[in-house]
Amino acid sequence: MSDTRSDVHSETTDTTIDGTDAGLGEAGSQLSTAPVETAMPGSFGGSRAPGAKGWISWTAREVIGWARWFWRQLTSMRVALLLLFLLSLGAIPGSLIPQTGSNAMQVQAFMDAHKVLGPLYDKLGLFHVYSSVWFSAIYILLFVSLIGCIVPRAGQFVGQLRSRPPAAPKRLNRLPAYATWRTDADPEQVREAALKALGRRRFRAHVVKDAVAAEKGFLREAGNLVFHIALVVMLVAFAWGQLFKSEGNKLVVEGDGFSNTLTQYDDFKSGNLFTDDDLVPFSFSLNKFTGTYERNGPNKGTPRTYKADLTYSEGAYGKEKKTTVKVNQPLHIGKSKVYLVNHGYAPTVTVRDGKGKVVFHDAVPLLPLDSNVTSQGAIQVRDGYRNAQGRQEQLGFGAIFVPTFAGEGKGSMFSQFPALDNPVLALNAYHGDLGVNAGVPSNVYQLNTKNLKQFKDTDGSILKARLVPGETMKLPGGYGSITFDKEIKQWAGFQVVQQPGSGWALGGSVAAIFGLAGSLFIQRRRVWVRATTGADGVTVVEMAGLGRNESTKLPVELGDLAALIHDRAPTKTDDPDADPDREPDAVPHVPAAEGAQTK
């Protein structure tokens, strides 16, 4: 991001009191790609001149000035951080409040339960946060801010890569890290040794006049750029995924199949730019669902095995293949992923009319209410049934199924375990009009009892029964019967997802982490090694280092480099400045890099 703070040792002329040191500012220039802000005079150009020409000129200056000011603010770090913060705040209601795109029924239930908050949330767009105007505005502004930051920084960084480190300042002893010694080696030998030592430490180095200039740490700025570019990639991937995504759910009973078309889904939602042609052509059938559960201990009832055996084919005439789908192990078909999300039971029932004719025979999936798969649903006989008077009519049965019943007198219809240990089906019966012929969509798992009459016993009580597999409940008045067959099938719920851009989002997030780590932990620094001949004919070696930010590692690194160069250009043995206590055969003293100089 554009940082409004001035870099350490900015591009100002560093001049001493006597005006002799004018190169220190150049030495510290361009250690960062952060743009340097320039002050604008007055009110973007001063007062307005008289006449129409003056008014046009003044208006143009003001418009351009305010546009430049707004652009600088938008591409500054503080505004970008503010936009990131607002984006994260805006995502909170999308997680806490029901969203129309994911569950419209929950949104309607919230509206019905909250007569004041519901309409207010709707006006604020909190039921569709990610497509709301205010969230999109934050998103677009952040995107523009990142682009406006990356483009100039990238140009500056490329220019710095192509340029060479600047010449050494006149007074190296004014830099934060400094070392010096005198040697008998020629200045040319010292510079040659410096080039080799700096090259071994992966510095970019070259000779400028009487000194070697070297630079290292470009990965800091590269990491900064990678981080910003990765954020843009993540934003684009997120937008791409939201616009072209699709997500549908389908409940499939053992023995049944599914084809990836819109009419086959129980519910389906997609992005604004998604079309039917984007659906990947495939089909599959559920051969068998297998679920086993912990029998004892604190995790009793927890699934141990949870898998669905499928036979699938790609395309209209693809070869059939068999596979197994488990939780978090989806089936990949082209750009689609098929996830196993839930499971339940589908008791098989047979309904007969008063003459014994079978009018309905099928496995009816019921929806689980708890972790022990206590299930509830409806059995609807829509066609082919005639009552005792011979008139066409419809039958409906409210059903509650428990795979493990506690037993008569031991509790209500709540399952004690998710496996089929003691299955029981509780029914009550209705006849009349189910309301399915009105052309209005209805819930197949619920009965619309508005136009239905409930069957009653001879004593006037409501007709209901608890059936075990093989038992039959007879309807009074010659209306027929319903039998709970011994075959109990299972069903599996699948979620078919197409989420383009997810790979790019993952790659962008990984790149952002590495880029941020590089920008935080790599230091951009420069080193100079000057070798000149003194008045007494002895070579004077000076080394100095400068980093973008102050760091204790810089003097240590300079000391290590000084030791390498000192091996090739050792301290003059008869130098009066050398250590007088050093033994003649001892290793020559290696000068340590000093800390910041006291002025």
Coordinates of C-alpha atoms in Angstrom, one line a residue:
M1 CA 0.0 0.0 0.0
S2 CA 1.1 3.6 -0.4
D3 CA 2.7 4.5 2.9
T4 CA 2.5 8.2 3.8
R5 CA 5.4 8.0 6.2
S6 CA 8.8 9.1 4.9
D7 CA 11.3 6.4 4.5
V8 CA 14.5 6.3 6.6
H9 CA 17.1 8.5 5.0
S10 CA 14.7 10.0 2.4
E11 CA 15.7 11.7 -0.7
T12 CA 16.7 15.0 1.0
T13 CA 20.1 16.4 0.6
D14 CA 22.2 15.4 3.7
T15 CA 24.4 18.4 4.3
T16 CA 26.7 18.8 7.3
I17 CA 27.3 22.1 9.1
D18 CA 30.2 23.0 6.9
G19 CA 28.4 21.8 3.8
T20 CA 30.9 19.2 2.8
D21 CA 28.8 16.0 3.0
A22 CA 26.1 16.1 0.3
G23 CA 26.0 12.4 -0.7
L24 CA 24.3 10.8 2.3
G25 CA 20.8 11.5 1.0
E26 CA 21.5 9.8 -2.3
A27 CA 22.9 6.8 -0.4
G28 CA 19.6 6.2 1.4
S29 CA 17.4 6.9 -1.6
Q30 CA 15.0 4.3 -3.1
L31 CA 15.3 1.9 -0.3
S32 CA 11.5 1.6 -0.6
T33 CA 9.0 1.7 -3.4
A34 CA 6.5 3.7 -1.2
P35 CA 5.5 6.8 -3.2
V36 CA 6.7 10.1 -1.8
E37 CA 3.8 12.5 -1.3
T38 CA 4.2 16.0 -2.7
A39 CA 2.5 19.1 -1.1
M40 CA 0.1 21.0 -3.3
P41 CA 0.3 24.8 -3.2
G42 CA -2.7 26.5 -1.6
S43 CA -6.1 25.7 -2.9
F44 CA -5.0 23.6 -5.9
G45 CA -3.7 26.6 -7.8
G46 CA -4.6 29.8 -6.0
S47 CA -7.4 32.4 -6.5
R48 CA -9.6 32.6 -9.5
A49 CA -8.9 35.1 -12.3
P50 CA -11.7 37.3 -13.6
G51 CA -13.7 36.4 -16.6
A52 CA -15.0 33.2 -18.1
K53 CA -11.5 32.0 -19.0
G54 CA -10.4 32.5 -15.4
W55 CA -13.4 30.6 -14.1
I56 CA -12.8 27.7 -16.4
S57 CA -9.2 27.5 -15.5
W58 CA -9.9 27.8 -11.8
T59 CA -12.6 25.1 -12.0
A60 CA -10.3 22.8 -13.9
R61 CA -7.6 23.2 -11.4
E62 CA -10.0 22.6 -8.5
V63 CA -11.5 19.4 -10.1
I64 CA -8.1 18.0 -11.0
G65 CA -6.7 18.9 -7.6
W66 CA -9.6 17.3 -5.7
A67 CA -9.4 14.3 -8.0
R68 CA -5.6 13.9 -7.2
W69 CA -6.3 14.4 -3.5
F70 CA -9.0 11.7 -3.5
W71 CA -6.8 9.3 -5.5
R72 CA -3.9 9.8 -3.0
Q73 CA -6.2 9.1 -0.1
L74 CA -7.8 6.1 -1.8
T75 CA -4.3 4.5 -2.5
S76 CA -2.9 5.3 0.9
M77 CA -2.3 2.6 3.5
R78 CA -4.6 4.0 6.1
V79 CA -7.6 4.0 3.7
A80 CA -6.8 0.5 2.4
L81 CA -6.7 -0.8 6.0
L82 CA -9.9 1.0 6.8
L83 CA -11.6 -0.6 3.7
L84 CA -10.3 -4.0 4.8
F85 CA -11.7 -3.4 8.3
L86 CA -15.1 -2.3 6.8
L87 CA -15.1 -5.4 4.5
S88 CA -14.5 -7.7 7.5
L89 CA -17.2 -5.9 9.5
G90 CA -19.6 -6.2 6.5
A91 CA -19.1 -9.9 6.4
I92 CA -20.3 -10.4 10.0
P93 CA -24.0 -10.0 9.3
G94 CA -23.7 -12.3 6.4
S95 CA -22.6 -15.0 8.8
L96 CA -25.1 -14.2 11.6
I97 CA -28.2 -13.3 9.7
P98 CA -30.1 -15.7 7.4
Q99 CA -29.3 -15.0 3.7
T100 CA -31.8 -15.2 0.9
G101 CA -29.3 -16.9 -1.4
S102 CA -28.6 -19.8 1.0
N103 CA -32.0 -20.3 2.8
A104 CA -35.0 -18.2 1.8
M105 CA -37.2 -20.1 4.2
Q106 CA -35.1 -19.0 7.2
V107 CA -35.3 -15.4 6.0
Q108 CA -39.1 -15.6 5.8
A109 CA -39.2 -17.1 9.2
F110 CA -37.0 -14.3 10.6
M111 CA -39.3 -11.7 8.9
D112 CA -42.4 -13.3 10.5
A113 CA -40.8 -13.5 13.9
H114 CA -39.3 -10.0 14.0
K115 CA -41.9 -7.5 12.7
V116 CA -39.7 -4.5 13.3
L117 CA -36.1 -5.8 12.7
G118 CA -37.2 -7.8 9.6
P119 CA -38.2 -4.9 7.4
L120 CA -35.3 -2.8 8.7
Y121 CA -32.8 -5.6 7.8
D122 CA -34.4 -5.9 4.4
K123 CA -34.0 -2.2 3.6
L124 CA -30.3 -2.3 4.7
G125 CA -29.7 -5.3 2.5
L126 CA -28.7 -7.5 5.5
F127 CA -30.5 -10.5 4.0
H128 CA -28.3 -10.4 0.9
V129 CA -25.1 -8.9 2.3
Y130 CA -22.7 -10.1 -0.4
S131 CA -24.8 -8.7 -3.3
S132 CA -25.8 -5.5 -1.5
V133 CA -24.9 -2.0 -2.8
W134 CA -22.8 -1.0 0.3
F135 CA -20.8 -4.3 0.4
S136 CA -20.1 -4.1 -3.4
A137 CA -19.0 -0.4 -3.0
I138 CA -16.5 -1.4 -0.3
Y139 CA -15.3 -4.3 -2.3
I140 CA -14.8 -2.2 -5.5
L141 CA -13.1 0.6 -3.6
L142 CA -10.7 -1.8 -2.0
F143 CA -10.0 -3.4 -5.4
V144 CA -9.3 0.0 -7.0
S145 CA -7.1 1.0 -4.0
L146 CA -4.9 -2.1 -4.4
I147 CA -4.6 -1.6 -8.2
G148 CA -3.7 2.0 -7.7
C149 CA -1.0 1.0 -5.3
I150 CA 0.5 -1.9 -7.3
V151 CA 1.0 -0.2 -10.6
P152 CA 3.3 2.6 -9.5
R153 CA 5.1 0.4 -7.0
A154 CA 5.8 -2.3 -9.7
G155 CA 7.2 0.4 -12.0
Q156 CA 9.5 1.7 -9.3
F157 CA 10.6 -1.8 -8.3
V158 CA 11.5 -2.7 -11.9
G159 CA 13.4 0.5 -12.2
Q160 CA 15.3 -0.3 -9.0
L161 CA 16.1 -3.8 -10.2
R162 CA 17.6 -2.4 -13.4
S163 CA 19.6 0.4 -11.6
R164 CA 22.8 0.0 -9.6
P165 CA 23.5 0.9 -6.0
P166 CA 24.4 4.6 -5.6
A167 CA 27.9 5.8 -4.9
A168 CA 29.3 5.9 -1.4
P169 CA 28.7 9.0 0.7
K170 CA 31.7 11.2 1.4
R171 CA 31.6 10.5 5.1
L172 CA 30.8 6.8 5.7
N173 CA 31.4 7.3 9.4
R174 CA 28.0 9.0 9.7
L175 CA 26.1 5.9 8.7
P176 CA 24.5 3.6 11.3
A177 CA 27.1 0.8 11.0
Y178 CA 30.7 1.6 10.4
A179 CA 34.1 -0.1 10.5
T180 CA 37.7 1.0 9.4
W181 CA 41.3 -0.2 9.5
R182 CA 44.6 0.4 7.8
T183 CA 46.3 -2.2 5.6
D184 CA 49.4 -2.7 3.4
A185 CA 47.2 -4.1 0.6
D186 CA 46.7 -1.9 -2.5
P187 CA 43.3 -0.2 -2.8
E188 CA 42.6 -2.2 -6.0
Q189 CA 43.2 -5.4 -4.0
V190 CA 40.9 -4.3 -1.3
R191 CA 38.1 -3.5 -3.8
E192 CA 38.6 -6.9 -5.5
A193 CA 38.4 -8.7 -2.2
A194 CA 35.3 -6.7 -1.3
L195 CA 33.6 -7.7 -4.6
K196 CA 34.3 -11.3 -4.0
A197 CA 33.1 -11.2 -0.3
L198 CA 30.0 -9.3 -1.2
G199 CA 29.3 -11.7 -4.1
R200 CA 29.5 -14.7 -1.7
R201 CA 26.9 -13.1 0.5
R202 CA 24.6 -12.5 -2.6
F203 CA 25.0 -8.8 -2.7
R204 CA 24.7 -6.9 -6.0
A205 CA 28.0 -5.1 -6.1
H206 CA 30.0 -2.8 -8.5
V207 CA 32.8 -0.4 -8.2
V208 CA 32.0 3.4 -8.2
K209 CA 35.1 5.6 -8.2
D210 CA 37.2 4.6 -5.1
A211 CA 34.5 2.4 -3.4
V212 CA 32.5 -0.7 -3.9
A213 CA 28.7 -0.2 -3.6
A214 CA 26.5 -3.2 -2.9
E215 CA 22.9 -3.8 -2.2
K216 CA 20.8 -6.7 -0.9
G217 CA 17.2 -7.4 0.3
F218 CA 15.2 -6.8 -2.9
L219 CA 12.9 -9.7 -1.8
R220 CA 11.4 -7.3 0.8
E221 CA 9.9 -5.1 -1.8
A222 CA 9.1 -8.1 -4.0
G223 CA 7.3 -9.7 -1.1
N224 CA 5.4 -6.5 -0.6
L225 CA 4.3 -6.5 -4.2
V226 CA 3.5 -10.2 -4.1
F227 CA 1.3 -9.6 -1.0
H228 CA -0.7 -6.8 -2.8
I229 CA -1.0 -8.7 -6.0
A230 CA -2.2 -11.8 -4.1
L231 CA -4.9 -9.7 -2.4
V232 CA -6.1 -8.6 -5.9
V233 CA -6.1 -12.3 -7.0
M234 CA -8.1 -13.2 -4.0
L235 CA -10.7 -10.5 -4.6
V236 CA -11.0 -11.4 -8.3
A237 CA -11.3 -15.1 -7.4
F238 CA -14.0 -14.3 -4.8
A239 CA -16.0 -12.2 -7.2
W240 CA -15.6 -14.8 -10.0
G241 CA -16.8 -17.5 -7.6
Q242 CA -19.8 -15.5 -6.5
L243 CA -20.9 -14.7 -10.0
F244 CA -20.5 -18.1 -11.6
K245 CA -21.0 -20.5 -8.6
S246 CA -23.8 -23.0 -8.3
E247 CA -25.0 -25.1 -5.4
G248 CA -27.8 -27.6 -5.3
N249 CA -29.1 -30.3 -2.9
K250 CA -30.6 -33.6 -3.8
L251 CA -32.0 -36.4 -1.6
V252 CA -31.5 -39.8 -3.2
V253 CA -33.1 -43.0 -1.9
E254 CA -31.1 -46.3 -2.3
G255 CA -31.8 -47.6 -5.8
D256 CA -32.7 -44.2 -7.2
G257 CA -30.6 -41.9 -9.3
F258 CA -29.9 -38.3 -10.1
S259 CA -29.1 -36.4 -13.3
N260 CA -27.4 -33.0 -13.2
T261 CA -30.2 -30.9 -14.5
L262 CA -32.1 -28.1 -12.8
T263 CA -35.4 -30.0 -12.6
Q264 CA -33.7 -32.8 -10.6
Y265 CA -32.6 -30.7 -7.7
D266 CA -34.6 -30.3 -4.5
D267 CA -33.3 -26.8 -4.2
F268 CA -30.8 -24.9 -6.3
K269 CA -29.1 -21.5 -6.1
S270 CA -26.4 -19.9 -8.3
G271 CA -24.5 -16.7 -9.1
N272 CA -25.9 -13.9 -11.2
L273 CA -23.9 -14.9 -14.3
F274 CA -24.5 -18.6 -14.1
T275 CA -26.5 -20.3 -16.8
D276 CA -28.0 -23.7 -17.4
D277 CA -25.3 -24.5 -19.9
D278 CA -22.6 -24.2 -17.2
L279 CA -23.9 -27.4 -15.5
V280 CA -21.5 -30.3 -15.9
P281 CA -23.3 -33.2 -17.6
F282 CA -23.2 -36.3 -15.4
S283 CA -25.5 -38.7 -13.5
F284 CA -25.3 -41.2 -10.7
S285 CA -27.3 -43.7 -8.7
L286 CA -27.1 -44.6 -5.0
N287 CA -26.4 -48.3 -4.7
K288 CA -26.1 -48.4 -0.9
F289 CA -25.6 -46.2 2.1
T290 CA -23.6 -47.6 5.0
G291 CA -23.6 -46.1 8.4
T292 CA -22.2 -47.6 11.7
Y293 CA -22.2 -45.9 15.1
E294 CA -20.4 -46.1 18.4
R295 CA -22.3 -48.4 20.7
N296 CA -20.9 -47.4 24.1
G297 CA -19.0 -44.7 25.9
P298 CA -19.3 -41.0 25.9
N299 CA -19.4 -40.9 22.0
K300 CA -22.3 -43.3 21.8
G301 CA -24.2 -42.7 18.6
T302 CA -21.3 -41.0 16.8
P303 CA -20.9 -42.2 13.3
R304 CA -17.9 -44.5 12.7
T305 CA -18.7 -45.4 9.1
Y306 CA -20.6 -42.9 6.9
K307 CA -20.3 -43.6 3.1
A308 CA -22.4 -43.9 0.0
D309 CA -21.6 -46.4 -2.8
L310 CA -22.4 -44.8 -6.2
T311 CA -22.4 -45.7 -9.8
Y312 CA -21.8 -42.6 -12.0
S313 CA -21.2 -41.7 -15.6
E314 CA -19.9 -38.5 -17.2
G315 CA -21.7 -37.0 -20.1
A316 CA -24.8 -38.3 -21.8
Y317 CA -23.2 -41.6 -22.9
G318 CA -20.3 -42.0 -20.5
K319 CA -19.1 -45.3 -19.3
E320 CA -20.4 -46.2 -15.8
K321 CA -18.0 -46.2 -13.0
K322 CA -18.3 -47.2 -9.3
T323 CA -17.0 -45.1 -6.5
T324 CA -17.6 -44.4 -2.8
V325 CA -18.3 -40.9 -1.4
K326 CA -17.5 -40.1 2.2
V327 CA -17.8 -37.1 4.4
N328 CA -15.1 -34.6 3.2
Q329 CA -14.2 -36.9 0.4
P330 CA -16.3 -35.7 -2.5
L331 CA -16.7 -37.1 -6.0
H332 CA -15.0 -34.9 -8.5
I333 CA -16.6 -34.7 -12.0
G334 CA -15.2 -32.0 -14.2
K335 CA -15.8 -28.7 -12.4
S336 CA -18.4 -30.2 -10.0
K337 CA -17.9 -31.7 -6.6
V338 CA -20.5 -34.1 -5.2
Y339 CA -20.5 -34.0 -1.3
L340 CA -22.2 -36.4 1.1
V341 CA -24.0 -34.1 3.6
N342 CA -26.6 -36.1 5.5
H343 CA -28.5 -39.3 5.8
G344 CA -31.9 -40.7 6.9
Y345 CA -34.4 -43.5 6.5
A346 CA -37.1 -44.2 3.9
P347 CA -39.7 -46.7 5.2
T348 CA -41.4 -48.7 2.5
V349 CA -45.2 -48.5 2.8
T350 CA -48.1 -50.1 0.8
V351 CA -51.5 -48.4 0.6
R352 CA -54.6 -50.2 -0.6
D353 CA -58.1 -49.0 -1.2
G354 CA -61.3 -50.6 0.2
K355 CA -61.2 -53.3 -2.5
G356 CA -57.6 -54.3 -1.7
K357 CA -56.2 -52.7 -4.8
V358 CA -52.6 -51.3 -4.3
V359 CA -52.7 -47.6 -5.0
F360 CA -49.3 -46.7 -3.5
H361 CA -46.1 -48.7 -2.9
D362 CA -42.9 -46.9 -2.4
A363 CA -40.1 -46.0 0.0
V364 CA -40.9 -42.6 1.6
P365 CA -37.9 -40.5 2.8
L366 CA -38.5 -38.9 6.2
L367 CA -36.4 -36.0 7.5
P368 CA -34.3 -36.5 10.7
L369 CA -35.1 -34.3 13.7
D370 CA -32.1 -35.2 15.9
S371 CA -28.8 -37.0 16.0
N372 CA -30.5 -40.3 16.7
V373 CA -32.4 -39.9 13.4
T374 CA -35.9 -39.5 14.9
S375 CA -37.6 -38.7 11.6
Q376 CA -40.7 -36.9 10.5
G377 CA -42.5 -36.5 7.2
A378 CA -45.6 -37.2 5.1
I379 CA -47.0 -40.0 3.0
Q380 CA -49.2 -38.7 0.2
V381 CA -51.4 -40.7 -2.1
R382 CA -52.2 -38.3 -4.9
D383 CA -53.6 -40.4 -7.7
G384 CA -55.5 -43.7 -8.3
Y385 CA -57.4 -43.9 -5.0
R386 CA -61.2 -44.1 -4.7
N387 CA -63.0 -44.1 -1.4
A388 CA -65.7 -46.4 -0.2
Q389 CA -68.3 -44.5 -2.2
G390 CA -66.2 -44.9 -5.4
R391 CA -65.3 -41.2 -5.6
Q392 CA -61.8 -40.1 -6.4
E393 CA -60.1 -38.8 -3.3
Q394 CA -56.6 -38.3 -1.9
L395 CA -55.0 -39.8 1.2
G396 CA -52.4 -38.2 3.5
F397 CA -50.5 -39.7 6.4
G398 CA -48.5 -37.9 9.0
A399 CA -45.5 -40.1 9.8
I400 CA -42.9 -40.2 12.6
F401 CA -40.2 -42.9 12.3
V402 CA -37.7 -44.0 15.0
P403 CA -35.0 -46.5 14.1
T404 CA -34.6 -47.5 17.7
F405 CA -37.8 -47.4 19.8
A406 CA -37.5 -47.5 23.6
G407 CA -40.7 -49.6 23.9
E408 CA -44.3 -49.2 25.0
G409 CA -44.5 -47.3 28.3
K410 CA -40.8 -46.4 28.2
G411 CA -41.0 -43.0 26.4
S412 CA -42.5 -41.1 23.5
M413 CA -41.6 -41.4 19.8
F414 CA -37.9 -40.4 20.1
S415 CA -35.2 -42.7 18.9
Q416 CA -32.6 -44.0 21.3
F417 CA -30.0 -44.8 18.8
P418 CA -29.4 -44.0 15.1
A419 CA -29.1 -47.6 13.8
L420 CA -32.1 -49.8 12.9
D421 CA -32.3 -51.7 16.2
N422 CA -36.1 -51.5 16.9
P423 CA -37.8 -49.5 14.1
V424 CA -41.3 -48.2 14.7
L425 CA -43.5 -46.1 12.4
A426 CA -46.2 -43.9 14.0
L427 CA -49.1 -42.8 11.6
N428 CA -52.2 -40.7 11.6
A429 CA -54.5 -40.6 8.5
Y430 CA -56.4 -38.0 6.5
H431 CA -58.6 -38.0 3.4
G432 CA -59.8 -35.2 1.1
D433 CA -57.8 -32.8 -1.0
L434 CA -54.0 -32.5 -0.5
G435 CA -53.9 -29.2 -2.4
V436 CA -51.3 -30.4 -4.9
N437 CA -53.5 -29.8 -7.9
A438 CA -53.8 -26.1 -7.5
G439 CA -50.5 -25.4 -9.3
V440 CA -48.9 -23.9 -6.2
P441 CA -45.6 -25.4 -5.0
S442 CA -46.0 -27.5 -1.9
N443 CA -43.7 -29.2 0.6
V444 CA -43.7 -33.0 0.1
Y445 CA -42.6 -33.5 3.7
Q446 CA -45.6 -31.7 5.2
L447 CA -49.3 -32.2 4.9
N448 CA -51.6 -29.3 4.0
T449 CA -54.5 -30.2 6.2
K450 CA -56.7 -27.2 5.1
N451 CA -59.0 -29.4 2.9
L452 CA -58.3 -32.7 4.7
K453 CA -60.5 -34.6 7.2
Q454 CA -58.8 -36.7 9.8
F455 CA -59.9 -40.4 10.2
K456 CA -61.4 -41.2 13.5
D457 CA -62.2 -44.5 15.3
T458 CA -65.6 -45.8 16.1
D459 CA -65.5 -44.1 19.5
G460 CA -64.7 -40.7 17.9
S461 CA -61.1 -40.5 18.8
I462 CA -58.3 -39.7 16.3
L463 CA -57.1 -42.7 14.4
K464 CA -53.4 -43.3 15.0
A465 CA -51.2 -46.3 15.3
R466 CA -47.6 -47.4 16.0
L467 CA -46.5 -50.0 13.5
V468 CA -43.5 -52.4 13.4
P469 CA -42.3 -53.8 10.1
G470 CA -45.0 -56.0 8.6
E471 CA -48.0 -54.5 10.5
T472 CA -51.0 -52.9 8.9
M473 CA -53.3 -50.0 10.0
K474 CA -56.9 -50.3 8.6
L475 CA -58.8 -47.2 7.8
P476 CA -62.4 -47.1 9.1
G477 CA -65.5 -47.1 6.9
G478 CA -63.9 -49.3 4.2
Y479 CA -61.4 -46.7 3.1
G480 CA -58.6 -49.2 2.8
S481 CA -55.3 -49.8 4.7
I482 CA -51.7 -48.9 5.0
T483 CA -48.9 -51.4 5.6
F484 CA -45.4 -50.8 7.0
D485 CA -43.4 -53.2 4.9
K486 CA -40.4 -55.0 6.3
E487 CA -38.0 -53.3 3.8
I488 CA -36.6 -50.1 5.1
K489 CA -34.3 -48.2 2.8
Q490 CA -31.9 -45.4 3.6
W491 CA -31.4 -42.2 1.7
A492 CA -28.4 -39.9 1.4
G493 CA -28.4 -36.1 0.9
F494 CA -25.9 -34.8 -1.7
Q495 CA -24.7 -31.3 -2.4
V496 CA -23.4 -30.6 -5.9
V497 CA -21.1 -27.6 -6.0
Q498 CA -19.5 -25.7 -8.8
Q499 CA -17.2 -23.1 -7.3
P500 CA -14.9 -21.5 -9.9
G501 CA -12.0 -19.5 -8.7
S502 CA -11.4 -21.5 -5.5
G503 CA -8.0 -22.7 -6.7
W504 CA -7.0 -19.1 -7.5
A505 CA -8.2 -18.0 -4.1
L506 CA -6.2 -20.7 -2.4
G507 CA -3.1 -19.8 -4.4
G508 CA -3.6 -16.1 -3.7
S509 CA -3.9 -16.7 0.1
V510 CA -0.7 -18.8 0.1
A511 CA 1.2 -16.2 -1.9
A512 CA -0.1 -13.5 0.4
I513 CA 1.3 -15.3 3.4
F514 CA 4.7 -15.7 1.9
G515 CA 4.7 -12.2 0.5
L516 CA 3.8 -10.7 3.9
A517 CA 6.5 -12.8 5.6
G518 CA 9.1 -11.6 3.1
S519 CA 8.1 -7.9 3.6
L520 CA 8.2 -8.2 7.4
F521 CA 11.4 -10.3 7.9
I522 CA 13.7 -9.3 5.0
Q523 CA 15.6 -6.1 5.4
R524 CA 16.6 -4.0 2.5
R525 CA 20.2 -2.7 3.1
R526 CA 23.3 -1.3 1.3
V527 CA 27.0 -1.6 2.0
W528 CA 29.9 0.4 0.8
V529 CA 33.6 -0.4 1.0
R530 CA 36.0 2.4 0.3
A531 CA 39.8 1.9 -0.1
T532 CA 42.0 5.0 -0.4
T533 CA 45.6 5.7 0.0
G534 CA 46.4 7.9 3.0
A535 CA 48.9 10.7 3.3
D536 CA 51.5 8.2 4.6
G537 CA 51.0 5.9 1.7
V538 CA 49.0 3.3 3.8
T539 CA 45.7 2.1 2.4
V540 CA 42.7 3.1 4.6
V541 CA 39.7 0.8 4.4
E542 CA 36.3 2.1 5.4
M543 CA 33.1 0.0 5.5
A544 CA 29.6 1.2 6.2
G545 CA 26.0 -0.1 6.0
L546 CA 22.6 1.5 5.7
G547 CA 19.2 -0.2 6.0
R548 CA 15.7 1.0 5.4
N549 CA 14.8 0.4 9.0
E550 CA 17.1 0.3 12.0
S551 CA 18.1 -3.2 12.9
T552 CA 20.7 -4.8 15.2
K553 CA 21.5 -7.3 12.5
L554 CA 23.1 -4.7 10.2
P555 CA 26.2 -4.1 12.4
V556 CA 26.6 -7.9 12.8
E557 CA 26.4 -8.5 9.1
L558 CA 28.8 -5.6 8.4
G559 CA 31.2 -7.2 10.9
D560 CA 31.1 -10.5 9.2
L561 CA 31.8 -8.9 5.8
A562 CA 34.7 -6.9 7.4
A563 CA 36.2 -10.2 8.6
L564 CA 36.0 -11.7 5.1
I565 CA 37.7 -8.7 3.6
H566 CA 40.2 -8.4 6.4
D567 CA 41.4 -11.9 5.6
R568 CA 42.5 -10.6 2.2
A569 CA 43.6 -7.2 3.4
P570 CA 44.8 -7.5 7.0
T571 CA 45.6 -4.7 9.4
K572 CA 49.1 -3.1 8.9
T573 CA 51.3 -4.9 11.4
D574 CA 53.4 -1.8 12.4
D575 CA 50.4 0.5 12.6
P576 CA 50.6 2.7 15.7
D577 CA 46.9 2.4 15.9
A578 CA 47.0 -1.4 16.2
D579 CA 46.5 -3.1 19.6
P580 CA 49.9 -2.8 21.5
D581 CA 49.1 -5.9 23.6
R582 CA 48.9 -8.2 20.6
E583 CA 51.5 -10.9 20.4
P584 CA 53.6 -10.9 17.2
D585 CA 52.3 -14.3 16.0
A586 CA 48.7 -13.7 17.0
V587 CA 45.8 -13.3 14.5
P588 CA 45.5 -9.7 13.4
H589 CA 42.7 -7.8 15.0
V590 CA 39.5 -7.7 12.9
P591 CA 37.7 -4.4 13.3
A592 CA 34.1 -4.7 14.6
A593 CA 31.3 -2.7 13.1
E594 CA 30.3 0.2 15.3
G595 CA 26.8 1.2 16.1
A596 CA 25.2 4.5 15.3
Q597 CA 27.6 7.3 15.4
T598 CA 27.2 10.1 18.0
K599 CA 27.1 13.5 16.4

